[in-house]
Amino acid sequence: MTDDRSALQVALAYHRAWTSKDLDAAMQHVADDVVCLAPAGRLEGAAALRDFMGPFSQSLVGSRVLAAFGDEQNALVYYDTETVPVPSAPAAEHLTVRDGRIVHLRIVFDRAPFDAARLAAARSTA
Amino acid sequence: MTDDRSALQVALAYHRAWTSKDLDAAMQHVADDVVCLAPAGRLEGAAALRDFMGPFSQSLVGSRVLAAFGDEQNALVYYDTETVPVPSAPAAEHLTVRDGRIVHLRIVFDRAPFDAARLAAARSTA
C-alpha cells in the first residue's frame, strides 16, 4: 500500500490522535524504527516514543496548533498544550516522513515548568 | 518604502543577523512594538527583545537551521544552537511579519540545561 499524504498531513494526523489521547491511532503514523530527539535525550523505536508520549497525552487538557507547514518529506508544527501540571506549555516538532510514516521527530519544549510543578507536588506531599 | 520579502525571508535574515552577534542588524527586522512570547514570559517592544537576545547571542558558538517554512505573514524556523554553557540547545520560533518587520515572535526552547549550567557554575565558584 502506498501512502501519498504529505508530511504535513501525516504530522497533523499524528498530532490530532495523541492530543485525543488515542495512542493506538497516533502510533499508526509512526515508523517502527522512528528516532525521536526530545529534551531528555534520544528515543529509538516506536515503543520508546509511545512510552514517552503516553503519560504526557494522559495529562493533557487540550492542545491548539498555532502554525504548521511542510513539504513532501518534512513538517514543522508549533502548538500550545494545556496540561494538568502546566497550564500553557508550547512545543514545536520537526517531523520527517517516509512512506506515510514518521521516521524522525524532533520535539522542543521547556522542561522548567514541568520540573517546578513536580517539585511543588513533592513538597506538598512531603 | 515597501518591503515585499516573505515572512520566511525576514525570519531567516533576522536569524542570520543575531546568530552573527549583530544585534543592530537583527533589530532592523523587528517592529518597535513587537510582542515576544518566550519561556520566561511576555516581552513587549523591541528594546525588551534586544535585552533578551543580546546576552544569548553573545554566548553563542554557532547555530544551524534544521527546517524553515513560511507563507506571506508567518514563518516557522527550527534551529539548533551551540552555546558556551550548553553544547546543544534546539529552539523553534513562530514569527508573524507585517510590512517586512517581525511583529509577533514565539520562541520555545528548553530552559532546563541552562538552569543546570548556571547552578553548576554557581557551585563551582561557591
PDB file of C-alpha atoms in Angstrom:
ATOM      1  CA  MET A   1       0.000   0.000   0.000  1.00  0.00           C
ATOM      2  CA  THR A   2       1.373   3.404  -0.861  1.00  0.00           C
ATOM      3  CA  ASP A   3       0.614   6.478   1.176  1.00  0.00           C
ATOM      4  CA  ASP A   4       0.737   9.727  -0.752  1.00  0.00           C
ATOM      5  CA  ARG A   5      -0.216  12.050   2.083  1.00  0.00           C
ATOM      6  CA  SER A   6       2.131  14.991   2.544  1.00  0.00           C
ATOM      7  CA  ALA A   7       4.433  15.096   5.558  1.00  0.00           C
ATOM      8  CA  LEU A   8       2.230  17.859   6.978  1.00  0.00           C
ATOM      9  CA  GLN A   9      -0.937  15.741   6.669  1.00  0.00           C
ATOM     10  CA  VAL A  10       0.780  12.893   8.497  1.00  0.00           C
ATOM     11  CA  ALA A  11       2.155  15.261  11.158  1.00  0.00           C
ATOM     12  CA  LEU A  12      -1.263  16.790  11.804  1.00  0.00           C
ATOM     13  CA  ALA A  13      -2.984  13.395  11.874  1.00  0.00           C
ATOM     14  CA  TYR A  14      -0.419  12.232  14.436  1.00  0.00           C
ATOM     15  CA  HIS A  15      -0.989  15.415  16.478  1.00  0.00           C
ATOM     16  CA  ARG A  16      -4.777  15.032  16.371  1.00  0.00           C
ATOM     17  CA  ALA A  17      -4.510  11.413  17.506  1.00  0.00           C
ATOM     18  CA  TRP A  18      -2.218  11.834  20.506  1.00  0.00           C
ATOM     19  CA  THR A  19      -3.930  15.021  21.647  1.00  0.00           C
ATOM     20  CA  SER A  20      -7.185  12.999  21.599  1.00  0.00           C
ATOM     21  CA  LYS A  21      -5.391  10.531  23.920  1.00  0.00           C
ATOM     22  CA  ASP A  22      -5.616   7.858  21.200  1.00  0.00           C
ATOM     23  CA  LEU A  23      -2.079   6.484  21.266  1.00  0.00           C
ATOM     24  CA  ASP A  24      -3.051   3.464  19.132  1.00  0.00           C
ATOM     25  CA  ALA A  25      -4.154   5.787  16.348  1.00  0.00           C
ATOM     26  CA  ALA A  26      -1.135   8.063  16.845  1.00  0.00           C
ATOM     27  CA  MET A  27       1.326   5.192  16.502  1.00  0.00           C
ATOM     28  CA  GLN A  28      -0.189   4.189  13.155  1.00  0.00           C
ATOM     29  CA  HIS A  29       1.539   7.270  11.733  1.00  0.00           C
ATOM     30  CA  VAL A  30       4.914   6.318  13.221  1.00  0.00           C
ATOM     31  CA  ALA A  31       7.562   4.026  11.716  1.00  0.00           C
ATOM     32  CA  ASP A  32       8.747   1.123  13.871  1.00  0.00           C
ATOM     33  CA  ASP A  33      12.314   2.424  13.734  1.00  0.00           C
ATOM     34  CA  VAL A  34      11.471   6.076  14.410  1.00  0.00           C
ATOM     35  CA  VAL A  35      14.174   8.174  16.053  1.00  0.00           C
ATOM     36  CA  CYS A  36      12.959  10.923  18.369  1.00  0.00           C
ATOM     37  CA  LEU A  37      15.170  13.699  19.735  1.00  0.00           C
ATOM     38  CA  ALA A  38      13.415  15.087  22.819  1.00  0.00           C
ATOM     39  CA  PRO A  39      14.662  17.449  25.549  1.00  0.00           C
ATOM     40  CA  ALA A  40      15.577  14.498  27.786  1.00  0.00           C
ATOM     41  CA  GLY A  41      17.524  12.728  25.042  1.00  0.00           C
ATOM     42  CA  ARG A  42      17.298  10.337  22.128  1.00  0.00           C
ATOM     43  CA  LEU A  43      14.493   7.779  21.895  1.00  0.00           C
ATOM     44  CA  GLU A  44      14.856   4.870  19.473  1.00  0.00           C
ATOM     45  CA  GLY A  45      11.861   2.940  18.184  1.00  0.00           C
ATOM     46  CA  ALA A  46       8.100   3.298  18.300  1.00  0.00           C
ATOM     47  CA  ALA A  47       7.762   1.651  21.734  1.00  0.00           C
ATOM     48  CA  ALA A  48      10.126   4.180  23.341  1.00  0.00           C
ATOM     49  CA  LEU A  49       8.238   7.056  21.705  1.00  0.00           C
ATOM     50  CA  ARG A  50       4.929   5.657  22.914  1.00  0.00           C
ATOM     51  CA  ASP A  51       6.266   5.299  26.473  1.00  0.00           C
ATOM     52  CA  PHE A  52       7.324   8.945  26.330  1.00  0.00           C
ATOM     53  CA  MET A  53       4.131  10.348  24.773  1.00  0.00           C
ATOM     54  CA  GLY A  54       1.646   8.191  26.690  1.00  0.00           C
ATOM     55  CA  PRO A  55       1.889   9.848  30.123  1.00  0.00           C
ATOM     56  CA  PHE A  56       2.046  13.318  28.551  1.00  0.00           C
ATOM     57  CA  SER A  57      -1.009  12.573  26.437  1.00  0.00           C
ATOM     58  CA  GLN A  58      -2.905  11.397  29.516  1.00  0.00           C
ATOM     59  CA  SER A  59      -2.102  14.614  31.430  1.00  0.00           C
ATOM     60  CA  LEU A  60      -3.348  16.722  28.516  1.00  0.00           C
ATOM     61  CA  VAL A  61      -6.349  19.018  28.867  1.00  0.00           C
ATOM     62  CA  GLY A  62      -6.109  20.396  25.328  1.00  0.00           C
ATOM     63  CA  SER A  63      -3.835  21.460  22.505  1.00  0.00           C
ATOM     64  CA  ARG A  64      -4.024  24.089  19.804  1.00  0.00           C
ATOM     65  CA  VAL A  65      -1.917  24.145  16.624  1.00  0.00           C
ATOM     66  CA  LEU A  66      -0.549  27.678  16.271  1.00  0.00           C
ATOM     67  CA  ALA A  67       1.247  27.197  12.956  1.00  0.00           C
ATOM     68  CA  ALA A  68       2.111  24.271  10.717  1.00  0.00           C
ATOM     69  CA  PHE A  69       3.983  23.994   7.426  1.00  0.00           C
ATOM     70  CA  GLY A  70       5.639  21.299   5.423  1.00  0.00           C
ATOM     71  CA  ASP A  71       6.758  19.871   2.137  1.00  0.00           C
ATOM     72  CA  GLU A  72       6.853  16.314   0.818  1.00  0.00           C
ATOM     73  CA  GLN A  73       9.198  14.930   3.457  1.00  0.00           C
ATOM     74  CA  ASN A  74       9.297  17.470   6.280  1.00  0.00           C
ATOM     75  CA  ALA A  75       6.814  19.196   8.517  1.00  0.00           C
ATOM     76  CA  LEU A  76       7.058  21.793  11.245  1.00  0.00           C
ATOM     77  CA  VAL A  77       4.250  22.062  13.790  1.00  0.00           C
ATOM     78  CA  TYR A  78       4.141  24.672  16.547  1.00  0.00           C
ATOM     79  CA  TYR A  79       1.433  24.115  19.147  1.00  0.00           C
ATOM     80  CA  ASP A  80       0.385  25.024  22.617  1.00  0.00           C
ATOM     81  CA  THR A  81      -0.668  22.460  25.184  1.00  0.00           C
ATOM     82  CA  GLU A  82      -2.651  22.755  28.356  1.00  0.00           C
ATOM     83  CA  THR A  83      -1.761  20.015  30.824  1.00  0.00           C
ATOM     84  CA  VAL A  84      -2.809  19.177  34.364  1.00  0.00           C
ATOM     85  CA  PRO A  85       0.510  20.321  35.919  1.00  0.00           C
ATOM     86  CA  VAL A  86       1.303  23.219  33.498  1.00  0.00           C
ATOM     87  CA  PRO A  87      -1.480  25.425  32.093  1.00  0.00           C
ATOM     88  CA  SER A  88       0.424  26.570  28.983  1.00  0.00           C
ATOM     89  CA  ALA A  89       3.312  24.559  27.584  1.00  0.00           C
ATOM     90  CA  PRO A  90       4.130  25.403  23.964  1.00  0.00           C
ATOM     91  CA  ALA A  91       6.105  22.932  21.890  1.00  0.00           C
ATOM     92  CA  ALA A  92       7.411  22.535  18.381  1.00  0.00           C
ATOM     93  CA  GLU A  93       8.068  19.455  16.314  1.00  0.00           C
ATOM     94  CA  HIS A  94      10.154  18.878  13.230  1.00  0.00           C
ATOM     95  CA  LEU A  95       8.980  15.659  11.619  1.00  0.00           C
ATOM     96  CA  THR A  96      10.463  13.722   8.728  1.00  0.00           C
ATOM     97  CA  VAL A  97       8.052  11.400   6.940  1.00  0.00           C
ATOM     98  CA  ARG A  98       8.769   8.497   4.619  1.00  0.00           C
ATOM     99  CA  ASP A  99       6.071   6.307   3.007  1.00  0.00           C
ATOM    100  CA  GLY A 100       3.407   7.938   5.161  1.00  0.00           C
ATOM    101  CA  ARG A 101       5.163   7.260   8.462  1.00  0.00           C
ATOM    102  CA  ILE A 102       7.142   9.489  10.789  1.00  0.00           C
ATOM    103  CA  VAL A 103      10.753   8.294  10.730  1.00  0.00           C
ATOM    104  CA  HIS A 104      12.397  11.181  12.559  1.00  0.00           C
ATOM    105  CA  LEU A 105      10.919  13.509  15.125  1.00  0.00           C
ATOM    106  CA  ARG A 106      12.497  16.396  16.969  1.00  0.00           C
ATOM    107  CA  ILE A 107      10.488  17.844  19.837  1.00  0.00           C
ATOM    108  CA  VAL A 108      11.363  21.004  21.706  1.00  0.00           C
ATOM    109  CA  PHE A 109       9.564  22.269  24.791  1.00  0.00           C
ATOM    110  CA  ASP A 110      10.534  23.884  28.057  1.00  0.00           C
ATOM    111  CA  ARG A 111      11.009  21.332  30.844  1.00  0.00           C
ATOM    112  CA  ALA A 112      11.428  24.033  33.506  1.00  0.00           C
ATOM    113  CA  PRO A 113       7.715  24.469  34.396  1.00  0.00           C
ATOM    114  CA  PHE A 114       7.209  20.679  34.500  1.00  0.00           C
ATOM    115  CA  ASP A 115      10.231  20.335  36.824  1.00  0.00           C
ATOM    116  CA  ALA A 116       8.834  23.141  39.015  1.00  0.00           C
ATOM    117  CA  ALA A 117       5.367  21.532  39.144  1.00  0.00           C
ATOM    118  CA  ARG A 118       6.894  18.170  40.090  1.00  0.00           C
ATOM    119  CA  LEU A 119       8.948  19.788  42.850  1.00  0.00           C
ATOM    120  CA  ALA A 120       5.911  21.649  44.197  1.00  0.00           C
ATOM    121  CA  ALA A 121       3.857  18.446  44.198  1.00  0.00           C
ATOM    122  CA  ALA A 122       6.627  16.538  46.013  1.00  0.00           C
ATOM    123  CA  ARG A 123       6.862  19.282  48.631  1.00  0.00           C
ATOM    124  CA  SER A 124       3.122  19.402  49.219  1.00  0.00           C
ATOM    125  CA  THR A 125       3.025  15.656  49.937  1.00  0.00           C
ATOM    126  CA  ALA A 126       6.266  15.573  51.967  1.00  0.00           C
TER     127      ALA A 126
ATOM    128  CA  MET B   1       9.315  52.228   1.424  1.00  0.00           C
ATOM    129  CA  THR B   2       7.566  48.928   0.944  1.00  0.00           C
ATOM    130  CA  ASP B   3       9.128  45.611   1.806  1.00  0.00           C
ATOM    131  CA  ASP B   4       7.852  42.677  -0.208  1.00  0.00           C
ATOM    132  CA  ARG B   5      10.051  39.997   1.320  1.00  0.00           C
ATOM    133  CA  SER B   6       8.217  36.916   2.511  1.00  0.00           C
ATOM    134  CA  ALA B   7       7.856  36.264   6.220  1.00  0.00           C
ATOM    135  CA  LEU B   8      10.350  33.427   5.845  1.00  0.00           C
ATOM    136  CA  GLN B   9      12.946  35.687   4.216  1.00  0.00           C
ATOM    137  CA  VAL B  10      12.590  38.165   7.075  1.00  0.00           C
ATOM    138  CA  ALA B  11      12.744  35.381   9.675  1.00  0.00           C
ATOM    139  CA  LEU B  12      15.925  33.925   8.181  1.00  0.00           C
ATOM    140  CA  ALA B  13      17.562  37.351   7.814  1.00  0.00           C
ATOM    141  CA  TYR B  14      16.790  38.008  11.495  1.00  0.00           C
ATOM    142  CA  HIS B  15      18.222  34.603  12.432  1.00  0.00           C
ATOM    143  CA  ARG B  16      21.383  35.165  10.382  1.00  0.00           C
ATOM    144  CA  ALA B  17      21.930  38.554  11.992  1.00  0.00           C
ATOM    145  CA  TRP B  18      21.559  37.606  15.651  1.00  0.00           C
ATOM    146  CA  THR B  19      23.477  34.366  15.233  1.00  0.00           C
ATOM    147  CA  SER B  20      26.282  36.507  13.756  1.00  0.00           C
ATOM    148  CA  LYS B  21      26.108  38.541  17.003  1.00  0.00           C
ATOM    149  CA  ASP B  22      24.980  41.595  15.005  1.00  0.00           C
ATOM    150  CA  LEU B  23      22.071  42.795  17.123  1.00  0.00           C
ATOM    151  CA  ASP B  24      21.884  46.121  15.287  1.00  0.00           C
ATOM    152  CA  ALA B  25      21.236  44.277  12.024  1.00  0.00           C
ATOM    153  CA  ALA B  26      18.844  41.834  13.718  1.00  0.00           C
ATOM    154  CA  MET B  27      16.698  44.609  15.155  1.00  0.00           C
ATOM    155  CA  GLN B  28      16.248  46.142  11.692  1.00  0.00           C
ATOM    156  CA  HIS B  29      13.900  43.232  11.005  1.00  0.00           C
ATOM    157  CA  VAL B  30      11.872  43.813  14.176  1.00  0.00           C
ATOM    158  CA  ALA B  31       8.926  46.179  14.646  1.00  0.00           C
ATOM    159  CA  ASP B  32       9.196  48.687  17.508  1.00  0.00           C
ATOM    160  CA  ASP B  33       6.060  47.271  19.099  1.00  0.00           C
ATOM    161  CA  VAL B  34       6.972  43.600  18.688  1.00  0.00           C
ATOM    162  CA  VAL B  35       5.464  41.173  21.187  1.00  0.00           C
ATOM    163  CA  CYS B  36       7.603  38.170  22.067  1.00  0.00           C
ATOM    164  CA  LEU B  37       6.359  35.147  23.988  1.00  0.00           C
ATOM    165  CA  ALA B  38       9.427  33.399  25.430  1.00  0.00           C
ATOM    166  CA  PRO B  39       9.725  30.612  28.019  1.00  0.00           C
ATOM    167  CA  ALA B  40      10.268  33.160  30.804  1.00  0.00           C
ATOM    168  CA  GLY B  41       7.220  35.224  29.805  1.00  0.00           C
ATOM    169  CA  ARG B  42       5.977  38.036  27.604  1.00  0.00           C
ATOM    170  CA  LEU B  43       8.324  40.716  26.298  1.00  0.00           C
ATOM    171  CA  GLU B  44       6.856  43.904  24.877  1.00  0.00           C
ATOM    172  CA  GLY B  45       8.767  46.131  22.488  1.00  0.00           C
ATOM    173  CA  ALA B  46      11.991  45.925  20.537  1.00  0.00           C
ATOM    174  CA  ALA B  47      14.176  47.079  23.454  1.00  0.00           C
ATOM    175  CA  ALA B  48      12.931  44.244  25.688  1.00  0.00           C
ATOM    176  CA  LEU B  49      13.550  41.715  22.907  1.00  0.00           C
ATOM    177  CA  ARG B  50      17.059  43.071  22.353  1.00  0.00           C
ATOM    178  CA  ASP B  51      17.828  42.854  26.100  1.00  0.00           C
ATOM    179  CA  PHE B  52      16.703  39.208  25.999  1.00  0.00           C
ATOM    180  CA  MET B  53      18.509  38.193  22.804  1.00  0.00           C
ATOM    181  CA  GLY B  54      21.726  40.174  23.410  1.00  0.00           C
ATOM    182  CA  PRO B  55      23.278  38.008  26.147  1.00  0.00           C
ATOM    183  CA  PHE B  56      22.158  34.801  24.411  1.00  0.00           C
ATOM    184  CA  SER B  57      23.656  35.976  21.131  1.00  0.00           C
ATOM    185  CA  GLN B  58      26.947  36.766  22.873  1.00  0.00           C
ATOM    186  CA  SER B  59      27.146  33.287  24.423  1.00  0.00           C
ATOM    187  CA  LEU B  60      26.580  31.664  21.025  1.00  0.00           C
ATOM    188  CA  VAL B  61      29.211  29.462  19.398  1.00  0.00           C
ATOM    189  CA  GLY B  62      27.057  28.600  16.375  1.00  0.00           C
ATOM    190  CA  SER B  63      23.577  27.876  15.070  1.00  0.00           C
ATOM    191  CA  ARG B  64      22.210  25.675  12.329  1.00  0.00           C
ATOM    192  CA  VAL B  65      18.740  25.976  10.790  1.00  0.00           C
ATOM    193  CA  LEU B  66      17.236  22.475  10.698  1.00  0.00           C
ATOM    194  CA  ALA B  67      13.973  23.361   8.960  1.00  0.00           C
ATOM    195  CA  ALA B  68      12.171  26.541   7.969  1.00  0.00           C
ATOM    196  CA  PHE B  69       8.861  27.212   6.268  1.00  0.00           C
ATOM    197  CA  GLY B  70       6.502  30.112   5.864  1.00  0.00           C
ATOM    198  CA  ASP B  71       3.852  31.944   3.921  1.00  0.00           C
ATOM    199  CA  GLU B  72       3.235  35.655   3.386  1.00  0.00           C
ATOM    200  CA  GLN B  73       2.712  36.533   7.039  1.00  0.00           C
ATOM    201  CA  ASN B  74       4.019  33.601   9.087  1.00  0.00           C
ATOM    202  CA  ALA B  75       7.239  31.687   9.378  1.00  0.00           C
ATOM    203  CA  LEU B  76       8.374  28.710  11.402  1.00  0.00           C
ATOM    204  CA  VAL B  77      12.082  28.188  11.992  1.00  0.00           C
ATOM    205  CA  TYR B  78      13.538  25.220  13.852  1.00  0.00           C
ATOM    206  CA  TYR B  79      17.242  25.501  14.670  1.00  0.00           C
ATOM    207  CA  ASP B  80      19.938  24.156  16.881  1.00  0.00           C
ATOM    208  CA  THR B  81      22.285  26.365  18.846  1.00  0.00           C
ATOM    209  CA  GLU B  82      25.646  25.683  20.394  1.00  0.00           C
ATOM    210  CA  THR B  83      26.321  27.997  23.332  1.00  0.00           C
ATOM    211  CA  VAL B  84      29.118  28.367  25.857  1.00  0.00           C
ATOM    212  CA  PRO B  85      27.087  26.869  28.741  1.00  0.00           C
ATOM    213  CA  VAL B  86      25.007  24.331  26.726  1.00  0.00           C
ATOM    214  CA  PRO B  87      26.528  22.471  23.736  1.00  0.00           C
ATOM    215  CA  SER B  88      23.210  21.697  22.007  1.00  0.00           C
ATOM    216  CA  ALA B  89      20.109  23.767  22.645  1.00  0.00           C
ATOM    217  CA  PRO B  90      17.471  23.412  19.948  1.00  0.00           C
ATOM    218  CA  ALA B  91      14.797  26.074  19.621  1.00  0.00           C
ATOM    219  CA  ALA B  92      11.831  26.920  17.442  1.00  0.00           C
ATOM    220  CA  GLU B  93      10.308  30.244  16.512  1.00  0.00           C
ATOM    221  CA  HIS B  94       6.933  31.173  15.121  1.00  0.00           C
ATOM    222  CA  LEU B  95       7.202  34.639  13.633  1.00  0.00           C
ATOM    223  CA  THR B  96       4.498  36.911  12.293  1.00  0.00           C
ATOM    224  CA  VAL B  97       5.683  39.567   9.866  1.00  0.00           C
ATOM    225  CA  ARG B  98       3.951  42.730   8.723  1.00  0.00           C
ATOM    226  CA  ASP B  99       5.470  45.250   6.263  1.00  0.00           C
ATOM    227  CA  GLY B 100       8.803  43.428   6.389  1.00  0.00           C
ATOM    228  CA  ARG B 101       9.102  43.557  10.182  1.00  0.00           C
ATOM    229  CA  ILE B 102       8.564  40.927  12.857  1.00  0.00           C
ATOM    230  CA  VAL B 103       5.534  41.983  14.904  1.00  0.00           C
ATOM    231  CA  HIS B 104       4.990  38.781  16.896  1.00  0.00           C
ATOM    232  CA  LEU B 105       7.515  36.177  17.905  1.00  0.00           C
ATOM    233  CA  ARG B 106       7.036  32.982  19.863  1.00  0.00           C
ATOM    234  CA  ILE B 107      10.207  31.227  20.977  1.00  0.00           C
ATOM    235  CA  VAL B 108      10.325  27.795  22.549  1.00  0.00           C
ATOM    236  CA  PHE B 109      13.434  26.163  23.977  1.00  0.00           C
ATOM    237  CA  ASP B 110      14.280  24.056  26.991  1.00  0.00           C
ATOM    238  CA  ARG B 111      15.460  26.162  29.928  1.00  0.00           C
ATOM    239  CA  ALA B 112      16.414  23.091  31.993  1.00  0.00           C
ATOM    240  CA  PRO B 113      20.013  22.677  30.697  1.00  0.00           C
ATOM    241  CA  PHE B 114      20.655  26.431  31.060  1.00  0.00           C
ATOM    242  CA  ASP B 115      19.361  26.306  34.657  1.00  0.00           C
ATOM    243  CA  ALA B 116      21.584  23.282  35.343  1.00  0.00           C
ATOM    244  CA  ALA B 117      24.645  25.005  33.830  1.00  0.00           C
ATOM    245  CA  ARG B 118      24.004  28.130  35.920  1.00  0.00           C
ATOM    246  CA  LEU B 119      23.666  26.043  39.068  1.00  0.00           C
ATOM    247  CA  ALA B 120      26.863  24.121  38.309  1.00  0.00           C
ATOM    248  CA  ALA B 121      28.749  27.390  37.686  1.00  0.00           C
ATOM    249  CA  ALA B 122      27.437  28.886  40.947  1.00  0.00           C
ATOM    250  CA  ARG B 123      28.514  25.790  42.873  1.00  0.00           C
ATOM    251  CA  SER B 124      31.981  25.743  41.319  1.00  0.00           C
ATOM    252  CA  THR B 125      32.616  29.335  42.420  1.00  0.00           C
ATOM    253  CA  ALA B 126      30.961  28.987  45.857  1.00  0.00           C
TER     254      ALA B 126
END
